[in-house]
Amino acid sequence: MRINRTLRLAIGAIAVALVATACGGGGDAATTEDHVREGKLTIGIKFDQPGLGFREADGSYQGYDVEVAKYVAGKLGVPPDGITFKETPTAQRETMIMNGEVDFIVATYSITDERKKKVDFAGPYFVSGQALLVKNETTDITGVESLTGNKKLCSVKGSTPAQYVKDHYAKDVQLVEMDNYSQCIQALRSGAVDVVTTDDIILAGFAGQVSGELKLVGDTFTIEKYGIGLKKGDQQTRAKINDAIEQMIADGSWQKAFENTIGPLRDSTLTPPSVDRY
Ligand code: GLU
C-alpha cells in the first residue's frame, strides 16, 4: 500500500516535470487568448528607435508603436500595467513570435509575403517608405540615384531596406549590416559609414535627437506597410487587433498618438491606411 502511494507520487512528479519541459524554451504554450484572460500580454517593440519604440533611462517606454500597442491591448481587455514590453530586434521578430516569446509585435514591422510564410499580420496601421540619412555636410548623396562609387551604406540585418539594397544596388555600394539602427547612426556620426538607410520615419526620429547634425535626403523609394505581427493561424486575435486599429483611427487616437510622438519630426500629411482582412 505504502509503496504504491510512493510510486504514484513519483509518477506524478515525472509527469509535472515533463509538462514543464514541454512549456520551456523561452515562451509558453498558452495562447494569446489565454494571456488576455489572465489580463497579461507580452508585446514586442523596439527599444532604440526614438519617437517609435524607445526605452527611456527610467525604464519607461515611449513612442508611436508603444501607443498603438497600448491602445490595442486595451481594446483586447488588457490595461497598461498588464503589458510587459520586450525588445524584438529586426532580425529576430519572426522567431520570437513563433517561439511564443511575445504575443504580438508592434515594431516598425513591414508586412511582406516572405514574413507571412512564418507569421500573420494585422493592419497595416501605418505606411512609411525607405529613405536615406546622411551627415548635414554631405553633398554627394542626394537620393537613391546617387548611391554609386562604392559608398558605405548601413542598414540592419533582416530588414526590408537591407534586402532592397542587396537586390538593387549590390554592385555599387558596400552594405554594412548592423543589429539595430542606433548602431548605424553611431557609425554614421563617427564617419565609419557614409549613409544610413531604412524607413523615413525611423530616420526622422534619429535625426531629431541630434538636431542639425544629420539630414534626410531624396524621396522615399519603397512602400513599407507596418503590421502587427502575431502567431500564424491565430485568426481570432488578428481579427480583434484589426478591429482595434480601425477604432483607433476612427476615434482620433491614432492621429493623436502620432502627433504626440514621432509626428513633429516628420513633415508630411498623415493618411490612415485600411486594414487588410486577408
Ligand atoms: N520596416 C522595415 C522592416 O520591417 C525596416 C524597419 C525595421 O527594421 O524595423 O524590415
mmCIF file of C-alpha atoms and ligand atoms in Angstrom:
data_model
loop_
_atom_site.group_PDB
_atom_site.id
_atom_site.type_symbol
_atom_site.label_atom_id
_atom_site.label_comp_id
_atom_site.label_asym_id
_atom_site.label_seq_id
_atom_site.Cartn_x
_atom_site.Cartn_y
_atom_site.Cartn_z
ATOM 1 C CA MET A 1 0.000 0.000 0.000
ATOM 2 C CA ARG A 2 2.702 2.465 1.082
ATOM 3 C CA ILE A 3 4.921 1.547 -1.839
ATOM 4 C CA ASN A 4 2.034 2.065 -4.225
ATOM 5 C CA ARG A 5 1.424 5.535 -2.908
ATOM 6 C CA THR A 6 5.121 6.471 -3.208
ATOM 7 C CA LEU A 7 5.125 5.101 -6.722
ATOM 8 C CA ARG A 8 2.076 7.123 -7.648
ATOM 9 C CA LEU A 9 3.655 10.291 -6.256
ATOM 10 C CA ALA A 10 6.837 9.624 -8.214
ATOM 11 C CA ILE A 11 4.917 9.120 -11.451
ATOM 12 C CA GLY A 12 3.017 12.334 -10.753
ATOM 13 C CA ALA A 13 6.258 14.247 -10.239
ATOM 14 C CA ILE A 14 7.704 12.933 -13.508
ATOM 15 C CA ALA A 15 4.534 13.969 -15.345
ATOM 16 C CA VAL A 16 4.735 17.503 -13.904
ATOM 17 C CA ALA A 17 8.404 17.728 -14.896
ATOM 18 C CA LEU A 18 7.605 16.603 -18.449
ATOM 19 C CA VAL A 19 4.873 19.217 -18.847
ATOM 20 C CA ALA A 20 7.194 21.911 -17.501
ATOM 21 C CA THR A 21 9.886 20.904 -20.015
ATOM 22 C CA ALA A 22 7.417 20.941 -22.898
ATOM 23 C CA CYS A 23 6.462 24.513 -21.983
ATOM 24 C CA GLY A 24 10.069 25.712 -21.772
ATOM 25 C CA GLY A 25 12.272 27.203 -24.469
ATOM 26 C CA GLY A 26 11.695 30.903 -23.979
ATOM 27 C CA GLY A 27 7.937 31.092 -24.389
ATOM 28 C CA ASP A 28 4.996 29.205 -23.006
ATOM 29 C CA ALA A 29 2.346 27.012 -24.568
ATOM 30 C CA ALA A 30 -0.529 29.317 -23.626
ATOM 31 C CA THR A 31 -2.207 31.230 -26.444
ATOM 32 C CA THR A 32 -2.650 34.981 -26.663
ATOM 33 C CA GLU A 33 -6.294 34.434 -25.741
ATOM 34 C CA ASP A 34 -5.191 32.643 -22.552
ATOM 35 C CA HIS A 35 -2.906 35.578 -21.736
ATOM 36 C CA VAL A 36 -5.697 38.076 -22.344
ATOM 37 C CA ARG A 37 -7.943 36.089 -19.992
ATOM 38 C CA GLU A 38 -5.215 36.408 -17.344
ATOM 39 C CA GLY A 39 -5.031 40.161 -18.031
ATOM 40 C CA LYS A 40 -1.461 39.934 -19.308
ATOM 41 C CA LEU A 41 0.245 40.466 -22.638
ATOM 42 C CA THR A 42 3.879 40.407 -23.729
ATOM 43 C CA ILE A 43 4.319 42.826 -26.613
ATOM 44 C CA GLY A 44 7.430 43.169 -28.772
ATOM 45 C CA ILE A 45 8.663 46.669 -29.594
ATOM 46 C CA LYS A 46 11.971 48.311 -30.478
ATOM 47 C CA PHE A 47 13.920 49.800 -27.563
ATOM 48 C CA ASP A 48 16.233 52.116 -29.535
ATOM 49 C CA GLN A 49 14.072 53.930 -32.103
ATOM 50 C CA PRO A 50 13.276 57.487 -30.886
ATOM 51 C CA GLY A 51 9.630 58.507 -31.246
ATOM 52 C CA LEU A 52 8.607 54.972 -32.290
ATOM 53 C CA GLY A 53 9.711 52.376 -29.754
ATOM 54 C CA PHE A 54 12.109 53.648 -27.157
ATOM 55 C CA ARG A 55 13.130 52.589 -23.643
ATOM 56 C CA GLU A 56 13.921 55.633 -21.523
ATOM 57 C CA ALA A 57 16.658 55.649 -18.880
ATOM 58 C CA ASP A 58 13.980 55.392 -16.158
ATOM 59 C CA GLY A 59 12.675 52.159 -17.726
ATOM 60 C CA SER A 60 9.523 53.682 -19.233
ATOM 61 C CA TYR A 61 8.593 53.204 -22.883
ATOM 62 C CA GLN A 62 7.795 55.951 -25.366
ATOM 63 C CA GLY A 63 6.791 56.221 -28.978
ATOM 64 C CA TYR A 64 4.147 55.766 -31.599
ATOM 65 C CA ASP A 65 4.419 51.966 -31.669
ATOM 66 C CA VAL A 66 4.145 51.930 -27.873
ATOM 67 C CA GLU A 67 0.922 53.975 -28.090
ATOM 68 C CA VAL A 68 -0.509 51.658 -30.752
ATOM 69 C CA ALA A 69 0.440 48.637 -28.613
ATOM 70 C CA LYS A 70 -1.242 50.098 -25.503
ATOM 71 C CA TYR A 71 -4.411 51.015 -27.398
ATOM 72 C CA VAL A 72 -4.717 47.563 -28.983
ATOM 73 C CA ALA A 73 -4.028 45.832 -25.660
ATOM 74 C CA GLY A 74 -6.706 47.998 -24.030
ATOM 75 C CA LYS A 75 -9.268 47.000 -26.662
ATOM 76 C CA LEU A 76 -8.392 43.348 -26.109
ATOM 77 C CA GLY A 77 -9.095 43.961 -22.413
ATOM 78 C CA VAL A 78 -5.575 44.299 -21.012
ATOM 79 C CA PRO A 79 -4.695 47.539 -19.151
ATOM 80 C CA PRO A 80 -1.230 49.172 -19.458
ATOM 81 C CA ASP A 81 0.002 47.626 -16.204
ATOM 82 C CA GLY A 82 -0.733 44.164 -17.623
ATOM 83 C CA ILE A 83 1.700 44.730 -20.516
ATOM 84 C CA THR A 84 5.290 43.518 -20.495
ATOM 85 C CA PHE A 85 7.282 45.141 -23.273
ATOM 86 C CA LYS A 86 10.054 43.022 -24.740
ATOM 87 C CA GLU A 87 12.752 44.118 -27.176
ATOM 88 C CA THR A 88 12.289 42.489 -30.586
ATOM 89 C CA PRO A 89 15.249 43.328 -32.850
ATOM 90 C CA THR A 90 14.555 43.362 -36.591
ATOM 91 C CA ALA A 91 16.155 40.010 -37.458
ATOM 92 C CA GLN A 92 14.598 38.127 -34.529
ATOM 93 C CA ARG A 93 10.961 39.085 -34.880
ATOM 94 C CA GLU A 94 9.530 36.053 -36.718
ATOM 95 C CA THR A 95 11.444 33.645 -34.451
ATOM 96 C CA MET A 96 10.264 35.376 -31.283
ATOM 97 C CA ILE A 97 6.639 35.167 -32.429
ATOM 98 C CA MET A 98 6.985 31.514 -33.456
ATOM 99 C CA ASN A 99 8.613 30.627 -30.114
ATOM 100 C CA GLY A 100 5.821 32.299 -28.161
ATOM 101 C CA GLU A 101 8.240 34.765 -26.547
ATOM 102 C CA VAL A 102 5.814 37.582 -27.382
ATOM 103 C CA ASP A 103 2.073 37.676 -28.028
ATOM 104 C CA PHE A 104 2.454 40.179 -30.821
ATOM 105 C CA ILE A 105 4.888 42.750 -32.191
ATOM 106 C CA VAL A 106 4.397 46.459 -32.882
ATOM 107 C CA ALA A 107 7.848 47.483 -34.089
ATOM 108 C CA THR A 108 8.052 49.262 -37.470
ATOM 109 C CA TYR A 109 7.379 45.775 -38.849
ATOM 110 C CA SER A 110 6.731 45.749 -42.601
ATOM 111 C CA ILE A 111 4.171 43.280 -43.904
ATOM 112 C CA THR A 112 5.851 41.106 -46.556
ATOM 113 C CA ASP A 113 4.918 37.862 -48.319
ATOM 114 C CA GLU A 114 8.190 36.335 -47.160
ATOM 115 C CA ARG A 115 7.423 37.057 -43.486
ATOM 116 C CA LYS A 116 3.812 35.931 -43.941
ATOM 117 C CA LYS A 117 5.128 32.403 -44.522
ATOM 118 C CA LYS A 118 6.062 32.352 -40.819
ATOM 119 C CA VAL A 119 3.768 34.835 -39.048
ATOM 120 C CA ASP A 120 0.489 36.652 -39.635
ATOM 121 C CA PHE A 121 -0.077 40.401 -39.660
ATOM 122 C CA ALA A 122 -2.935 42.583 -38.514
ATOM 123 C CA GLY A 123 -3.041 46.035 -40.053
ATOM 124 C CA PRO A 124 -1.447 47.892 -41.694
ATOM 125 C CA TYR A 125 -1.698 50.690 -39.139
ATOM 126 C CA PHE A 126 0.871 52.932 -40.830
ATOM 127 C CA VAL A 127 2.629 53.364 -44.169
ATOM 128 C CA SER A 128 6.172 54.644 -44.498
ATOM 129 C CA GLY A 129 8.889 54.392 -47.138
ATOM 130 C CA GLN A 130 12.608 53.719 -47.335
ATOM 131 C CA ALA A 131 14.844 56.798 -47.392
ATOM 132 C CA LEU A 132 18.452 57.883 -46.815
ATOM 133 C CA LEU A 133 20.107 59.710 -43.916
ATOM 134 C CA VAL A 134 23.487 61.449 -44.185
ATOM 135 C CA LYS A 135 25.555 63.956 -42.248
ATOM 136 C CA ASN A 136 24.482 67.540 -42.744
ATOM 137 C CA GLU A 137 27.696 68.440 -44.573
ATOM 138 C CA THR A 138 27.382 65.585 -47.107
ATOM 139 C CA THR A 139 26.701 66.907 -50.612
ATOM 140 C CA ASP A 140 27.369 63.978 -52.964
ATOM 141 C CA ILE A 141 24.486 61.806 -51.707
ATOM 142 C CA THR A 142 21.229 63.420 -52.724
ATOM 143 C CA GLY A 143 18.918 60.473 -53.227
ATOM 144 C CA VAL A 144 18.849 56.829 -54.159
ATOM 145 C CA GLU A 145 20.212 57.506 -57.696
ATOM 146 C CA SER A 146 23.398 58.914 -56.196
ATOM 147 C CA LEU A 147 24.257 55.644 -54.438
ATOM 148 C CA THR A 148 27.255 54.978 -56.641
ATOM 149 C CA GLY A 149 31.013 54.940 -56.189
ATOM 150 C CA ASN A 150 31.181 52.200 -53.571
ATOM 151 C CA LYS A 151 29.797 54.257 -50.696
ATOM 152 C CA LYS A 152 29.389 52.602 -47.319
ATOM 153 C CA LEU A 153 25.690 52.199 -46.638
ATOM 154 C CA CYS A 154 24.479 50.985 -43.256
ATOM 155 C CA SER A 155 21.254 49.123 -42.573
ATOM 156 C CA VAL A 156 20.024 46.410 -40.240
ATOM 157 C CA LYS A 157 20.257 42.639 -40.640
ATOM 158 C CA GLY A 158 16.978 41.039 -41.674
ATOM 159 C CA SER A 159 15.330 44.350 -42.591
ATOM 160 C CA THR A 160 13.445 45.055 -45.805
ATOM 161 C CA PRO A 161 15.690 48.085 -46.596
ATOM 162 C CA ALA A 162 18.846 45.952 -46.369
ATOM 163 C CA GLN A 163 17.225 43.378 -48.657
ATOM 164 C CA TYR A 164 16.193 46.100 -51.119
ATOM 165 C CA VAL A 165 19.749 47.407 -51.333
ATOM 166 C CA LYS A 166 21.103 43.876 -51.861
ATOM 167 C CA ASP A 167 18.607 43.340 -54.694
ATOM 168 C CA HIS A 168 19.076 46.706 -56.423
ATOM 169 C CA TYR A 169 22.423 48.249 -55.532
ATOM 170 C CA ALA A 170 24.647 45.315 -54.629
ATOM 171 C CA LYS A 171 27.405 46.283 -57.083
ATOM 172 C CA ASP A 172 27.500 49.999 -56.417
ATOM 173 C CA VAL A 173 27.525 50.178 -52.624
ATOM 174 C CA GLN A 174 29.172 48.410 -49.737
ATOM 175 C CA LEU A 175 26.357 47.301 -47.477
ATOM 176 C CA VAL A 176 27.303 47.340 -43.804
ATOM 177 C CA GLU A 177 24.761 45.405 -41.740
ATOM 178 C CA MET A 178 24.288 46.050 -38.023
ATOM 179 C CA ASP A 179 21.959 44.554 -35.404
ATOM 180 C CA ASN A 180 19.961 47.734 -34.871
ATOM 181 C CA TYR A 181 19.608 51.260 -36.217
ATOM 182 C CA SER A 182 21.280 53.045 -33.326
ATOM 183 C CA GLN A 183 24.499 51.200 -34.240
ATOM 184 C CA CYS A 184 24.136 52.505 -37.824
ATOM 185 C CA ILE A 185 23.595 56.051 -36.537
ATOM 186 C CA GLN A 186 26.703 55.783 -34.385
ATOM 187 C CA ALA A 187 28.687 54.597 -37.422
ATOM 188 C CA LEU A 188 27.350 57.491 -39.499
ATOM 189 C CA ARG A 189 28.217 60.094 -36.876
ATOM 190 C CA SER A 190 31.724 58.700 -36.421
ATOM 191 C CA GLY A 191 32.333 58.586 -40.174
ATOM 192 C CA ALA A 192 32.597 54.786 -40.363
ATOM 193 C CA VAL A 193 29.782 54.751 -42.945
ATOM 194 C CA ASP A 194 28.591 57.395 -45.443
ATOM 195 C CA VAL A 195 24.853 56.878 -45.312
ATOM 196 C CA VAL A 196 22.145 55.013 -43.392
ATOM 197 C CA THR A 197 19.010 53.595 -44.968
ATOM 198 C CA THR A 198 15.709 52.491 -43.518
ATOM 199 C CA ASP A 199 12.158 53.845 -43.297
ATOM 200 C CA ASP A 200 11.922 57.641 -43.374
ATOM 201 C CA ILE A 201 10.033 57.775 -40.091
ATOM 202 C CA ILE A 202 12.791 55.868 -38.269
ATOM 203 C CA LEU A 203 15.488 58.111 -39.756
ATOM 204 C CA ALA A 204 13.481 61.218 -38.812
ATOM 205 C CA GLY A 205 13.361 60.031 -35.198
ATOM 206 C CA PHE A 206 17.140 59.655 -35.022
ATOM 207 C CA ALA A 207 17.787 62.936 -36.881
ATOM 208 C CA GLY A 208 15.545 64.715 -34.368
ATOM 209 C CA GLN A 209 17.748 63.569 -31.497
ATOM 210 C CA VAL A 210 20.843 65.352 -32.822
ATOM 211 C CA SER A 211 19.239 68.415 -34.341
ATOM 212 C CA GLY A 212 21.137 69.854 -37.299
ATOM 213 C CA GLU A 213 23.770 67.131 -37.438
ATOM 214 C CA LEU A 214 22.017 64.653 -39.771
ATOM 215 C CA LYS A 215 19.619 65.139 -42.692
ATOM 216 C CA LEU A 216 17.235 63.029 -44.746
ATOM 217 C CA VAL A 217 17.892 63.240 -48.491
ATOM 218 C CA GLY A 218 15.838 62.401 -51.582
ATOM 219 C CA ASP A 219 12.381 60.902 -51.899
ATOM 220 C CA THR A 220 11.230 57.665 -50.353
ATOM 221 C CA PHE A 221 11.751 54.771 -52.764
ATOM 222 C CA THR A 222 9.766 51.835 -51.309
ATOM 223 C CA ILE A 223 6.408 51.383 -49.597
ATOM 224 C CA GLU A 224 6.571 49.911 -46.092
ATOM 225 C CA LYS A 225 3.238 48.905 -44.599
ATOM 226 C CA TYR A 226 3.553 48.437 -40.862
ATOM 227 C CA GLY A 227 1.618 45.498 -39.476
ATOM 228 C CA ILE A 228 1.199 43.966 -36.043
ATOM 229 C CA GLY A 229 2.900 40.585 -36.269
ATOM 230 C CA LEU A 230 1.352 37.647 -34.471
ATOM 231 C CA LYS A 231 1.304 33.853 -34.445
ATOM 232 C CA LYS A 232 0.413 32.329 -37.802
ATOM 233 C CA GLY A 233 -3.124 30.976 -37.827
ATOM 234 C CA ASP A 234 -4.433 32.952 -34.833
ATOM 235 C CA GLN A 235 -7.355 34.343 -36.841
ATOM 236 C CA GLN A 236 -9.325 35.372 -33.790
ATOM 237 C CA THR A 237 -6.636 37.620 -32.293
ATOM 238 C CA ARG A 238 -5.832 39.045 -35.717
ATOM 239 C CA ALA A 239 -9.490 39.996 -36.289
ATOM 240 C CA LYS A 240 -9.659 41.631 -32.848
ATOM 241 C CA ILE A 241 -6.452 43.586 -33.435
ATOM 242 C CA ASN A 242 -7.788 44.730 -36.817
ATOM 243 C CA ASP A 243 -10.971 45.933 -35.088
ATOM 244 C CA ALA A 244 -8.845 47.824 -32.552
ATOM 245 C CA ILE A 245 -6.771 49.512 -35.288
ATOM 246 C CA GLU A 246 -9.960 50.622 -37.059
ATOM 247 C CA GLN A 247 -11.329 52.015 -33.797
ATOM 248 C CA MET A 248 -8.073 53.793 -33.065
ATOM 249 C CA ILE A 249 -8.234 55.524 -36.450
ATOM 250 C CA ALA A 250 -11.980 56.302 -36.154
ATOM 251 C CA ASP A 251 -11.910 57.816 -32.654
ATOM 252 C CA GLY A 252 -8.934 60.103 -33.341
ATOM 253 C CA SER A 253 -6.480 58.303 -31.017
ATOM 254 C CA TRP A 254 -4.400 57.177 -33.980
ATOM 255 C CA GLN A 255 -3.793 60.740 -35.164
ATOM 256 C CA LYS A 256 -3.242 61.994 -31.602
ATOM 257 C CA ALA A 257 -0.714 59.235 -30.835
ATOM 258 C CA PHE A 258 1.240 60.181 -33.941
ATOM 259 C CA GLU A 259 1.193 63.891 -33.182
ATOM 260 C CA ASN A 260 2.342 63.286 -29.604
ATOM 261 C CA THR A 261 5.282 61.102 -30.604
ATOM 262 C CA ILE A 262 7.052 60.981 -33.962
ATOM 263 C CA GLY A 263 4.710 63.368 -35.830
ATOM 264 C CA PRO A 264 6.511 66.681 -35.209
ATOM 265 C CA LEU A 265 9.722 65.190 -36.623
ATOM 266 C CA ARG A 266 8.254 64.259 -39.938
ATOM 267 C CA ASP A 267 6.794 66.842 -42.274
ATOM 268 C CA SER A 268 4.205 65.097 -44.391
ATOM 269 C CA THR A 269 0.483 64.619 -44.349
ATOM 270 C CA LEU A 270 -0.911 61.679 -42.488
ATOM 271 C CA THR A 271 -3.237 59.296 -44.315
ATOM 272 C CA PRO A 272 -4.746 56.419 -42.366
ATOM 273 C CA PRO A 273 -4.398 53.055 -44.143
ATOM 274 C CA SER A 274 -7.218 50.499 -44.328
ATOM 275 C CA VAL A 275 -6.577 47.192 -42.613
ATOM 276 C CA ASP A 276 -6.200 44.123 -44.791
ATOM 277 C CA ARG A 277 -8.507 41.344 -43.594
ATOM 278 C CA TYR A 278 -6.924 38.570 -45.636
HETATM 279 N N1 GLU B 1 10.134 48.349 -41.847
HETATM 280 C C1 GLU B 1 11.355 47.681 -42.134
HETATM 281 C C2 GLU B 1 11.324 46.221 -41.733
HETATM 282 O O1 GLU B 1 10.368 45.772 -41.142
HETATM 283 C C3 GLU B 1 12.544 48.371 -41.503
HETATM 284 C C4 GLU B 1 12.369 48.737 -40.076
HETATM 285 C C5 GLU B 1 12.837 47.676 -39.106
HETATM 286 O O2 GLU B 1 13.879 47.044 -39.333
HETATM 287 O O3 GLU B 1 12.152 47.516 -38.087
HETATM 288 O O4 GLU B 1 12.235 45.491 -42.031
#
